[in-house]
């Protein structure tokens, strides 16, 4: 029996390739994700090990406000320079060096624009000539207040060199410096992990990066010979008190590595998610392939039963084929995944500013997951066909008709049950009653998966009438009529083939509906809420939002035709011990003029240095009223007590606590991130906008635009996300195309005698090809229409569930829906090429004699 199984496999090599290709692509994503994250993880481990190689013990002050990676950037906490003397006095300390090193120093390149960084920080540091890590490539270190040294990565990115005069943005507005040195690191590295660095003289670094002189935010300690680093850490911590974080170099390396691994795990989960989609679609392809093969081999399998093969042997035969396909596909997928992981790591290193990539490795997780996933998918997909093969009676060997069409009652009932269960899971997840964030996410994802299975089970019920209706479009000729009849003759097969395409298009459609609705809702809300003619802003590409010189606002007010100009600041702080996002407005009248905010209690017309405002919803949730005393801790400075002087009506676009502008000196970014300009009656945007643009010459991170362009700029991220998702989901659609090719190829083989008879009675080769093409196009269009309906339903359900979260507009992407149908028709034509050519080339006499 085993020999017969392997001979059957070798006799159908094309089937083996087409069946396994879907698994290859899915496994490629799985193994590629693990290879990529392992390679990048080891690359950054090397970076962190080098960065802390000169540090036996590191000291920083505890941050005023704890900020996680999803909330923004944690502000550096400065401490007195005298702390270095306290540390130096601790027994066992050979040397203690204070330094400044914090994110937020941006170089303005030769093109007048800020040199951007795709991920790595942009550090502003104090120059230390004794730093053993740094190697000067050109020039010298800075000695005057107007001099800087930069690392080679930043010099290349900004196309600048020693002697150039450049602008630098920090906590303060643009200042001019002369580059006097370019440095790198050992091993001919231009940077550590693609970080961009600007080194100032220590007093300038203190003032620009920390806001005051005579302070540091890091101390690097070298231990005396023979002194335990752990003991020295504990001794130093006892000496300087609880306001500091004291860690060994190994601890700092491990923590930095762990933090990076957490970020990588998020990216890894995205890749694994798309691998799951590819494999889910692949199950349909393999299930259909094995179902067709079992149908084709009915007489062969019946003969085996007749000569003594048991049902268990029949099941084992089919599952053995599946295991062989799974093993071959897993090996090929693992190899392809290693290549993809290496390629993505190279791209990441290039975009990351020249990150030195570690040697490509294959972690055990990549190998294990590849074979587990590959085998599991193929075996699960082959179970039903295997059971069907075991039920073939020996008497079928004497029958001409192998597999009569079975009633759809049972599969329809199961489809309704599974579909209802999927809908219930979706409703539970979207209602927010599924537990914490992870519980809700997994409930929604489970609901989507179960819903897709339910729809796939129900598809045979609707395939015959819908396919018949679609086929009438092509029934103006004999080949068209035959193609329509062929596509509807086996509802189960047509349904499974179309279901694979349905999953990909449904996901794309659902995401498009959700993102389009979110974009439309935000646009409408902004148009109704923001009453400014011009807006100053920039596009945020990292944890730090673009900002501009607050002096620009006063200069804008002096422009003829400007009625008012105000700027908004933002910071993450704590109010009465609870973390809150805080806003400050340079002109408090903006609440009323720009956002049309209305007071519900107290006054919002003015705001003293010790007063705050809050929106009505937050006031109700926190039990606050006018006169309440609030203790606030900002990113910098000490805690301060404010009095709540007014409450304004909540808005979906603007809310939370409003601070006086005097508090912004202690914000992490003490500059406005957005500016709003209102024009006087009769003034035009065309007159004022160019003048404002000139004033922003020294603030190249931001630009000025009218309200409609500003809203479009702020919502452009939705389009980028959608494009990314569509590209990744194209893999699922590609697998669906392979499914159509596979189905048609096997169908042509199955109907060899029938095709020979059609050719014998006059059907020409071109007509045969058109018949196969019509069949493919009808199946593709059916899958696309099904996907559009399911995707629209899922997207609309999510939008409806998020109504209370501000997504109030339901947008249906009609143009993309139409495009999906057109693309499906093209997909059908492409998928039909090889099967159609094969059908046209059949030898007529040989086909008629075919058994």
Coordinates of C-alpha atoms in Angstrom, one line a residue, residues 53 57 67 127 177 199 207 213 240 253 256 271 313 319 376 410 451 455 518 598 633 646 661 767 785 836:
X53 CA 31.4 47.9 27.4
X57 CA 28.0 50.8 36.9
X67 CA 6.4 56.6 29.9
X127 CA 31.7 65.8 24.3
X177 CA 27.1 75.6 14.9
X199 CA 28.3 66.3 20.6
X207 CA 21.6 74.0 28.5
X213 CA 23.7 74.2 33.3
X240 CA 23.2 58.7 46.8
X253 CA 22.8 45.7 28.4
X256 CA 18.1 47.4 26.6
X271 CA 4.4 38.7 10.1
X313 CA -5.2 1.7 4.9
X319 CA -2.7 11.1 4.8
X376 CA -0.4 20.4 10.5
X410 CA -25.7 18.7 6.4
X451 CA -17.0 33.4 10.6
X455 CA -19.3 31.3 5.3
X518 CA -12.2 56.2 10.5
X598 CA -18.2 76.3 25.7
X633 CA 3.9 66.3 38.1
X646 CA -13.2 76.2 34.7
X661 CA 1.4 78.4 29.2
X767 CA -13.3 27.4 -28.3
X785 CA -18.3 39.1 -4.9
X836 CA -6.7 26.0 -21.2

